mmCIF file with all atom_site columns, C-alpha atoms in Angstrom:
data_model
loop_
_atom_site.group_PDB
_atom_site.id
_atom_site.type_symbol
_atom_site.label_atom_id
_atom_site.label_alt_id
_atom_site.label_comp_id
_atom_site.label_asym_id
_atom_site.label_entity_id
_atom_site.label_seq_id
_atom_site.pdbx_PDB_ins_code
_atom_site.Cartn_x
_atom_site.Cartn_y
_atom_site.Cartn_z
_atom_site.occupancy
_atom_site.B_iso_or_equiv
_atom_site.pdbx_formal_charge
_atom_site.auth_seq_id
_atom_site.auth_comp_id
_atom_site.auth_asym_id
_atom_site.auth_atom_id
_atom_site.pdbx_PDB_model_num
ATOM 1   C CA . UNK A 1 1   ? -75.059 93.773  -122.880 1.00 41.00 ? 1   UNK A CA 1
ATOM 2   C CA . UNK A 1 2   ? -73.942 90.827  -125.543 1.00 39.00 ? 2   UNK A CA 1
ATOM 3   C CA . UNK A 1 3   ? -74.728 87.536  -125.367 1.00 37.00 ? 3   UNK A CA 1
ATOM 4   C CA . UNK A 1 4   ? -72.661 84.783  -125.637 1.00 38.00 ? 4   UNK A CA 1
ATOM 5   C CA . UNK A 1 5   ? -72.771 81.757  -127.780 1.00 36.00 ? 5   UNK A CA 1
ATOM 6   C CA . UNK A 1 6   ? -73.956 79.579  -125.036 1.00 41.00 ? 6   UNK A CA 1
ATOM 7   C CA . UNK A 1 7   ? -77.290 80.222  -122.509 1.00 40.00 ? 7   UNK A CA 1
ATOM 8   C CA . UNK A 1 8   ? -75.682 79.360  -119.510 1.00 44.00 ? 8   UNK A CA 1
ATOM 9   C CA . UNK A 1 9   ? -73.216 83.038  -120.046 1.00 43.00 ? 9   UNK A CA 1
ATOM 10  C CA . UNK A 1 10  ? -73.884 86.381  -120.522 1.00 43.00 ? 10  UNK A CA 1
ATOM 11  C CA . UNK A 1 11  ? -71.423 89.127  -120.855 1.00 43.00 ? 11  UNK A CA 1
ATOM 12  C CA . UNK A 1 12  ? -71.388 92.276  -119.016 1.00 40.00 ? 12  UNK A CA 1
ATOM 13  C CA . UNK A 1 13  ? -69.605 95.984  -119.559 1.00 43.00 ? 13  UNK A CA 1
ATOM 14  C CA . UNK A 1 14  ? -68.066 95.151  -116.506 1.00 47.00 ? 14  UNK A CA 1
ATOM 15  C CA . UNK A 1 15  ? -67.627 91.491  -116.551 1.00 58.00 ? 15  UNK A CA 1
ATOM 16  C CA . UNK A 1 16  ? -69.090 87.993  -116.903 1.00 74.00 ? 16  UNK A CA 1
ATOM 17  C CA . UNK A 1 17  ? -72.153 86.531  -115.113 1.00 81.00 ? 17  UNK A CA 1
ATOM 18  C CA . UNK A 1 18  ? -72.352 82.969  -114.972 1.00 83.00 ? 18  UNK A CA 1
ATOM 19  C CA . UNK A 1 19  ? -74.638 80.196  -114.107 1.00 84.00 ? 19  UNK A CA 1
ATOM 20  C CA . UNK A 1 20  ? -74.082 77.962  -111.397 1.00 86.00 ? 20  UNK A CA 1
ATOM 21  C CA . UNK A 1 21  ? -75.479 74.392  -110.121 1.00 86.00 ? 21  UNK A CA 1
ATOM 22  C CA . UNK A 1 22  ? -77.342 77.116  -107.467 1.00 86.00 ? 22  UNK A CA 1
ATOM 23  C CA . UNK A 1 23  ? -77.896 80.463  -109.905 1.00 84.00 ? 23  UNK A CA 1
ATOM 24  C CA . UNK A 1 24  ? -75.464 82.998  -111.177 1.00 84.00 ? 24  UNK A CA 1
ATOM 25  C CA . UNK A 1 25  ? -72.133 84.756  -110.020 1.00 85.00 ? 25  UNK A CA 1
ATOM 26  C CA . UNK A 1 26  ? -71.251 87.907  -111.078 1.00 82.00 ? 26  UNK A CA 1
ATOM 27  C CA . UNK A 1 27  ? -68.142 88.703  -111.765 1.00 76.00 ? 27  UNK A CA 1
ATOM 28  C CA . UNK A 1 28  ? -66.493 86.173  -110.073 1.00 71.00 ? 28  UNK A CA 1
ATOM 29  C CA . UNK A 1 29  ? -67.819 87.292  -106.710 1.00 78.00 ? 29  UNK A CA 1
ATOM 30  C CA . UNK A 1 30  ? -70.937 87.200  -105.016 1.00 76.00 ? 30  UNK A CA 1
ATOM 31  C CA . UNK A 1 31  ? -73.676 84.025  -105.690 1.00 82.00 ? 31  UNK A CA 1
ATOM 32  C CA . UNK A 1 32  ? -76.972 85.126  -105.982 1.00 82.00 ? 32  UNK A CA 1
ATOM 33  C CA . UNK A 1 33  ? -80.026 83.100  -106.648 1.00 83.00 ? 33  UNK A CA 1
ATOM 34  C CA . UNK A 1 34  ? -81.713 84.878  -109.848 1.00 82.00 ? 34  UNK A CA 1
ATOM 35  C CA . UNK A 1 35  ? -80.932 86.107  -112.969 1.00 80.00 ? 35  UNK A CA 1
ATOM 36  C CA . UNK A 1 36  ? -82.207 90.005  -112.557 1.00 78.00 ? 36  UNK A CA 1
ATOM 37  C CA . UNK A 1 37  ? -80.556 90.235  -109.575 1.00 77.00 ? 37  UNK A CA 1
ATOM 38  C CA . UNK A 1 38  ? -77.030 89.327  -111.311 1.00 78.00 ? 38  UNK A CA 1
ATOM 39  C CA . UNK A 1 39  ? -77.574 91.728  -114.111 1.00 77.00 ? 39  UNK A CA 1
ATOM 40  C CA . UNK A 1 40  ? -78.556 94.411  -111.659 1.00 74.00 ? 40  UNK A CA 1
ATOM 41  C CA . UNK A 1 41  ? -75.365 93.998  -109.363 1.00 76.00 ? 41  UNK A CA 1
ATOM 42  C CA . UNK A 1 42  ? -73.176 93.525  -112.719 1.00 75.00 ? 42  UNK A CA 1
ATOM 43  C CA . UNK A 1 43  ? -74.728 97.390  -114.193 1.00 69.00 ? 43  UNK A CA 1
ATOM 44  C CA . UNK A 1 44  ? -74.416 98.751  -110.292 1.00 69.00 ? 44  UNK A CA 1
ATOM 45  C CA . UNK A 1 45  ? -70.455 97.498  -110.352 1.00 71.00 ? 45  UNK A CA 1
ATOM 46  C CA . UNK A 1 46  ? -70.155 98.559  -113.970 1.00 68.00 ? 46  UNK A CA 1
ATOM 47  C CA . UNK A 1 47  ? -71.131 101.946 -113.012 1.00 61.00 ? 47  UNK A CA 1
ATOM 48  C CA . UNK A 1 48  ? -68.879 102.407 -110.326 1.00 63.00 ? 48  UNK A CA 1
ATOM 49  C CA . UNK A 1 49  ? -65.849 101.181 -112.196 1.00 64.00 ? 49  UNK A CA 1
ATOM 50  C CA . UNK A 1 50  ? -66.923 104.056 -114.972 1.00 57.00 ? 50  UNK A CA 1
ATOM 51  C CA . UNK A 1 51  ? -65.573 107.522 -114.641 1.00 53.00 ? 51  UNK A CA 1
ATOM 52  C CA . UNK A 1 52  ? -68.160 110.163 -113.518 1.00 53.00 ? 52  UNK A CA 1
ATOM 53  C CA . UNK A 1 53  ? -68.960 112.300 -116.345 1.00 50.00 ? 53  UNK A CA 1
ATOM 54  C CA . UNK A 1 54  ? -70.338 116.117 -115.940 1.00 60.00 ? 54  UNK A CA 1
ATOM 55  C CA . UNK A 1 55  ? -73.889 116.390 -117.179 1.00 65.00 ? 55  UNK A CA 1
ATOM 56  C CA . UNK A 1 56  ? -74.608 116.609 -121.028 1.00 69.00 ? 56  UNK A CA 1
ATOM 57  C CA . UNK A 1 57  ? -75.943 120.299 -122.148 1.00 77.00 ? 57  UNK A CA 1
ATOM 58  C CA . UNK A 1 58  ? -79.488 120.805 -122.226 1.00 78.00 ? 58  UNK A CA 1
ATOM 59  C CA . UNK A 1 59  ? -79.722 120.393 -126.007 1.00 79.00 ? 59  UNK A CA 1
ATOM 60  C CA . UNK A 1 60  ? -80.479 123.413 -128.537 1.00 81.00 ? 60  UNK A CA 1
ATOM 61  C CA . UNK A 1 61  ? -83.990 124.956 -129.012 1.00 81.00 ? 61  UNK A CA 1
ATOM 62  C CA . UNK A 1 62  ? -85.302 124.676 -132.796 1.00 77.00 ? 62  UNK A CA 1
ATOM 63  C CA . UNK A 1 63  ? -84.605 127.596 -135.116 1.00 83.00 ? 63  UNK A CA 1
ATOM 64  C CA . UNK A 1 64  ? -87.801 129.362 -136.678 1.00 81.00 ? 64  UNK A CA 1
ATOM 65  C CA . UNK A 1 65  ? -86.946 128.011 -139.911 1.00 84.00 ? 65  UNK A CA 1
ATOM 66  C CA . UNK A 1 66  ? -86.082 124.406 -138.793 1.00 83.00 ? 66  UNK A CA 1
ATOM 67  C CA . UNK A 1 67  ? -88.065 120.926 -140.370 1.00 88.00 ? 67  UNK A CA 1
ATOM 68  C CA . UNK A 1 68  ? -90.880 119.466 -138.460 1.00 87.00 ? 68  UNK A CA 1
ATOM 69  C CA . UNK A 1 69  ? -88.080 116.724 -138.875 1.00 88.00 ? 69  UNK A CA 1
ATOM 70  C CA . UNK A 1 70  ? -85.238 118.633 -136.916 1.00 88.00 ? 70  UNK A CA 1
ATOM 71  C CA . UNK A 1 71  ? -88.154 119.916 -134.291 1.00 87.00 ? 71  UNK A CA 1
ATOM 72  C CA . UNK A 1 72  ? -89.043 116.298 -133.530 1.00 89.00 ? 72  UNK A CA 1
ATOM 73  C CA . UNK A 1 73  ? -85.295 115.274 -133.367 1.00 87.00 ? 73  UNK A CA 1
ATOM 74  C CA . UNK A 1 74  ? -84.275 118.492 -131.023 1.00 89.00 ? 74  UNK A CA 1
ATOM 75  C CA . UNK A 1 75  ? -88.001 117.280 -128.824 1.00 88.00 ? 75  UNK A CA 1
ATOM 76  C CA . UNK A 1 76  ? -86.946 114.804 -128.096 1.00 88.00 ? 76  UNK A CA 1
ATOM 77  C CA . UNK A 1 77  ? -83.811 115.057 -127.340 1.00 88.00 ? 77  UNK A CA 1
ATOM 78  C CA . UNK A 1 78  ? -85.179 117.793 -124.758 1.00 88.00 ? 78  UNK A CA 1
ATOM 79  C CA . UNK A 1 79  ? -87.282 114.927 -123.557 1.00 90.00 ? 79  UNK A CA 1
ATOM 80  C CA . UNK A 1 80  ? -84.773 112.709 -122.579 1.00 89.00 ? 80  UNK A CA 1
ATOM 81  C CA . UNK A 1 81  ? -82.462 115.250 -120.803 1.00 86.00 ? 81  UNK A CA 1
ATOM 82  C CA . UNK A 1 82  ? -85.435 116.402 -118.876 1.00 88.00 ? 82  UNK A CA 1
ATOM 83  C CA . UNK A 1 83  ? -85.721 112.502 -117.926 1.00 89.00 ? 83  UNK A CA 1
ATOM 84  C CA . UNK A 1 84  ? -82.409 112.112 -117.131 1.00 88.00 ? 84  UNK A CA 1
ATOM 85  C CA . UNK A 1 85  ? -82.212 115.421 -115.055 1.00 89.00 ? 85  UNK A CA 1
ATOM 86  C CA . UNK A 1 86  ? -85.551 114.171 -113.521 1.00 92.00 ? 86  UNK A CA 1
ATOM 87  C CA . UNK A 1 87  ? -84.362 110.855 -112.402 1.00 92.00 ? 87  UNK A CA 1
ATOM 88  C CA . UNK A 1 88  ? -81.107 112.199 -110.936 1.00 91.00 ? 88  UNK A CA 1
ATOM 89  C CA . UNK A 1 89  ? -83.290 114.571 -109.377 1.00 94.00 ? 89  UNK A CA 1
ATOM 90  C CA . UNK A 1 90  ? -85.454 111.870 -107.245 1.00 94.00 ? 90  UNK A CA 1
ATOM 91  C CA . UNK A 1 91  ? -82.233 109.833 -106.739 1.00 93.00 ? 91  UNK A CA 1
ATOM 92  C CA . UNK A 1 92  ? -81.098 112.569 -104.453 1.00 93.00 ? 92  UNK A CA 1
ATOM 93  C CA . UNK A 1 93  ? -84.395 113.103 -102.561 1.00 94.00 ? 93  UNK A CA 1
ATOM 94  C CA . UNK A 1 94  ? -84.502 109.667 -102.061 1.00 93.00 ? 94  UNK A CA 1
ATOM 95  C CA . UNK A 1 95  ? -80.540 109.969 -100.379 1.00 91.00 ? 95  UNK A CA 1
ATOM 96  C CA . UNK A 1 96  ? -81.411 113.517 -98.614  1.00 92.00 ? 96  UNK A CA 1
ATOM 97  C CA . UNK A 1 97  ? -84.978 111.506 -97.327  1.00 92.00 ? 97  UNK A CA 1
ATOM 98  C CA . UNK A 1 98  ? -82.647 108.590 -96.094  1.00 90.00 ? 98  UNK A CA 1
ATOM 99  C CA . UNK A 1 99  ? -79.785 110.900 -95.045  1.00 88.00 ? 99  UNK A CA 1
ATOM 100 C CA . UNK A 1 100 ? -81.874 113.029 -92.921  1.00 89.00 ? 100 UNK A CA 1
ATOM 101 C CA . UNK A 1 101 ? -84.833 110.804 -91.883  1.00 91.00 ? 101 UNK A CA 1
ATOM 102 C CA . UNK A 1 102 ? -87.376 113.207 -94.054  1.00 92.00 ? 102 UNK A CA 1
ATOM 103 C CA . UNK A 1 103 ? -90.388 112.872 -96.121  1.00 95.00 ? 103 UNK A CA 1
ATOM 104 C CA . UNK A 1 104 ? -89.649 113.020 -99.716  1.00 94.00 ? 104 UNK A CA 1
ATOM 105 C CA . UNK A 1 105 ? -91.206 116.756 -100.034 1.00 95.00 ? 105 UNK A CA 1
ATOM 106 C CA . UNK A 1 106 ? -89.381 117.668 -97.266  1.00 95.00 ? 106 UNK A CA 1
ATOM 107 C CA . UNK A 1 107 ? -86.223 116.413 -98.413  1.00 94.00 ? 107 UNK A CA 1
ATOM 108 C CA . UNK A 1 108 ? -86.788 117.917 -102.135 1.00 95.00 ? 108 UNK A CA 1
ATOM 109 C CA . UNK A 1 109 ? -87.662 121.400 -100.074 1.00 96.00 ? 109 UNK A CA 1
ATOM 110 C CA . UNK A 1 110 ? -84.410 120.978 -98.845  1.00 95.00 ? 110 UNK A CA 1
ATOM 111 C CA . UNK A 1 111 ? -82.230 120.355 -101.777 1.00 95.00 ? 111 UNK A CA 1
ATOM 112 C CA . UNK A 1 112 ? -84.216 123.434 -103.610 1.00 95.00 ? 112 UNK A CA 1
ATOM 113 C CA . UNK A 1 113 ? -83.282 125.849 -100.736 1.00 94.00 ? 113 UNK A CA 1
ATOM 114 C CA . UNK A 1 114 ? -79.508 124.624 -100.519 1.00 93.00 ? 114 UNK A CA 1
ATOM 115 C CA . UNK A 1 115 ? -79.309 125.019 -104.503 1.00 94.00 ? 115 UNK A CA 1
ATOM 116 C CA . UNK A 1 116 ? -80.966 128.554 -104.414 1.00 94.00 ? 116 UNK A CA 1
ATOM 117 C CA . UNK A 1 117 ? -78.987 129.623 -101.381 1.00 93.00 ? 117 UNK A CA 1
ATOM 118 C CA . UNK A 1 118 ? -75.751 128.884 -103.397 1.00 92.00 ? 118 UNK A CA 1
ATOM 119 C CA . UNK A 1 119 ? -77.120 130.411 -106.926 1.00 93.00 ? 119 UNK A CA 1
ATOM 120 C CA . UNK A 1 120 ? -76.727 127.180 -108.188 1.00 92.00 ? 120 UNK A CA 1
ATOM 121 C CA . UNK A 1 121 ? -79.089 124.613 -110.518 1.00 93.00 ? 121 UNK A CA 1
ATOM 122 C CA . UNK A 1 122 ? -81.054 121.815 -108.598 1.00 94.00 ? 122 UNK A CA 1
ATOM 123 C CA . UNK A 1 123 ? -79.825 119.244 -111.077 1.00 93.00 ? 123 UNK A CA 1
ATOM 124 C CA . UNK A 1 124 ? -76.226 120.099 -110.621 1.00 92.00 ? 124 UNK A CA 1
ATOM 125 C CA . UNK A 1 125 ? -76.582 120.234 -106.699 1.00 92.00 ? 125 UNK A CA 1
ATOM 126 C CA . UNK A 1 126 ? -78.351 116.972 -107.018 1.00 93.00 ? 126 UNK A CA 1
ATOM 127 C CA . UNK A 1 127 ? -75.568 115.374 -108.866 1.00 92.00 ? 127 UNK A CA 1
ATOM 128 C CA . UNK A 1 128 ? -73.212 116.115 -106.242 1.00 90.00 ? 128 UNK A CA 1
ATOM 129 C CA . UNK A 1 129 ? -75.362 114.506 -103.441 1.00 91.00 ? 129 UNK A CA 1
ATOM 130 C CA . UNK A 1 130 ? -75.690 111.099 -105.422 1.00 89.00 ? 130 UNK A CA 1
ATOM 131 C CA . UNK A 1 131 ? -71.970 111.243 -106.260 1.00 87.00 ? 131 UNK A CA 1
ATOM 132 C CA . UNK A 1 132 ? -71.758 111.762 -102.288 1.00 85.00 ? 132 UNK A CA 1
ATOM 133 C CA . UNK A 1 133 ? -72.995 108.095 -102.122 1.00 84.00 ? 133 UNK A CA 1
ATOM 134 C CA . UNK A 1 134 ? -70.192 106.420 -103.692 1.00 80.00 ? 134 UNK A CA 1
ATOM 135 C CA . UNK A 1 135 ? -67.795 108.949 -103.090 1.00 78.00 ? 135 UNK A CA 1
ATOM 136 C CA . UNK A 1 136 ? -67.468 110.286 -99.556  1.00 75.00 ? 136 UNK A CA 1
ATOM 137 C CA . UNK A 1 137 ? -65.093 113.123 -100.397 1.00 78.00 ? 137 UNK A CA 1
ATOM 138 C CA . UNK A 1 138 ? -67.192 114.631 -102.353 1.00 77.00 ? 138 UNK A CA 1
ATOM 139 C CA . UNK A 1 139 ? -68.111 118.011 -100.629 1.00 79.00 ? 139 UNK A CA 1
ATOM 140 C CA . UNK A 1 140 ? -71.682 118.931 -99.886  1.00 83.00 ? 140 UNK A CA 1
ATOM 141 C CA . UNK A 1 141 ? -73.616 121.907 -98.037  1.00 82.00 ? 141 UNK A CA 1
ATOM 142 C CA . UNK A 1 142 ? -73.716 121.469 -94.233  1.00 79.00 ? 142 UNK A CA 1
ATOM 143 C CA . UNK A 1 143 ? -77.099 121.450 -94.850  1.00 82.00 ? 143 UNK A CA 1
ATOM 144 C CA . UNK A 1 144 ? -77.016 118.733 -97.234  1.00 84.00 ? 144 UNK A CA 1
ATOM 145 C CA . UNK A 1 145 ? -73.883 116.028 -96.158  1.00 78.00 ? 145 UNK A CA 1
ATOM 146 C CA . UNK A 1 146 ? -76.070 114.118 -92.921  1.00 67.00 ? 146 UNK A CA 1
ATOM 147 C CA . UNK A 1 147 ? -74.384 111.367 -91.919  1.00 56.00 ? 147 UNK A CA 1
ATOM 148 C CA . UNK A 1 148 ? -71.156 109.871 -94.813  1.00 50.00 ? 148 UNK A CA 1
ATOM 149 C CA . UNK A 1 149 ? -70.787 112.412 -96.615  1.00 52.00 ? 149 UNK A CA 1
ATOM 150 C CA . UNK A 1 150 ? -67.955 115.425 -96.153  1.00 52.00 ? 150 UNK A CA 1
ATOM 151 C CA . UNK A 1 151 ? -70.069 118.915 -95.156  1.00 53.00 ? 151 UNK A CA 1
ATOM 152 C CA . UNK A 1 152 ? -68.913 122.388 -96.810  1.00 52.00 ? 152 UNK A CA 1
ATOM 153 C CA . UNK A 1 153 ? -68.671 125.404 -94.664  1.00 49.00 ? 153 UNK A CA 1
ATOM 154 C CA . UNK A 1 154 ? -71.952 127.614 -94.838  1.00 50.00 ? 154 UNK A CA 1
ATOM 155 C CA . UNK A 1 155 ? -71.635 130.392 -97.339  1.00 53.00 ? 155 UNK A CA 1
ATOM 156 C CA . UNK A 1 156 ? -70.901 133.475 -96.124  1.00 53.00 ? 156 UNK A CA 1
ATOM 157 C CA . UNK A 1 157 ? -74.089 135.933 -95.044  1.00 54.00 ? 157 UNK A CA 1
ATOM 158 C CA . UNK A 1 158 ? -74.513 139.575 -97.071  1.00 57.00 ? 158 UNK A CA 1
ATOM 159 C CA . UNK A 1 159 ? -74.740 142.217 -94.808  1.00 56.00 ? 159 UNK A CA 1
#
């Protein structure tokens, strides 16, 4: 986010929020009373209006021979891809939890047993259920879709 030359506008990636005699409209739309809550609606609009990218690659491990340098760079770059899975991670829990009207272990247990049923990672799986928010064609496990989202038929059982 920039700032304009003047205090009373402040640009956005997705637009323009502006102050008003009664607080701040966002992108020509909605009025609402406070500052945060502008810049949070403008980042949740700018984020729809972005394509969904697939999830970077865990990054590299170090190599024996590396610099304490390079180890700190490739640390914490593991660091914040673990906090990025993470948070996607508990952004689906907190869906499933809604969804299905569980606890947020229960929904997590849930999530975990759909992704291991399917040979598949939880991060990935968990992707796909927050996508299923904003997108409701986006196919989930029976298991997994509750209420708005589109359910996948149930893998098929080894005999």
């Amino acid at each position: 986010m920039t700032s304009k030359s003047t205090a009373n506008d402040t640009d956005t990636a997705f637009g323009v929020i502006q102050r008003t005699s009664t607080g701040w409209r966002v992108h020509s739309g909605e009025e609402l009373p406070d500052l945060l809550n502008a810049m949070v609606l403008a980042d949740l609009l700018a984020a729809e209006e972005r394509p969904r990218a697939s999830a970077p690659p865990a990054p590299p491990r170090a190599e024996a021979d590396s610099s304490d340098e390079e180890r700190l760079r490739l640390t914490v770059a593991q660091l914040q891809h673990a906090l990025h899975t993470r948070v996607v991670v508990e952004q689906a829990i907190g869906v499933l939890a809604e969804r299905r009207r569980l606890t947020p272990r229960k929904a997590f247990e849930l999530l975990r047993s759909a992704s291991r049923s399917r040979g598949r990672k939880v991060a990935d799986m968990a992707r796909e259920v927050v996508a299923s928010c904003t997108n409701p064609l986006t196919v989930l496990p029976g298991e997994l879709a509750g209420d708005g989202a589109v359910a996948q038929a149930a893998p098929p059982r080894r005999r």
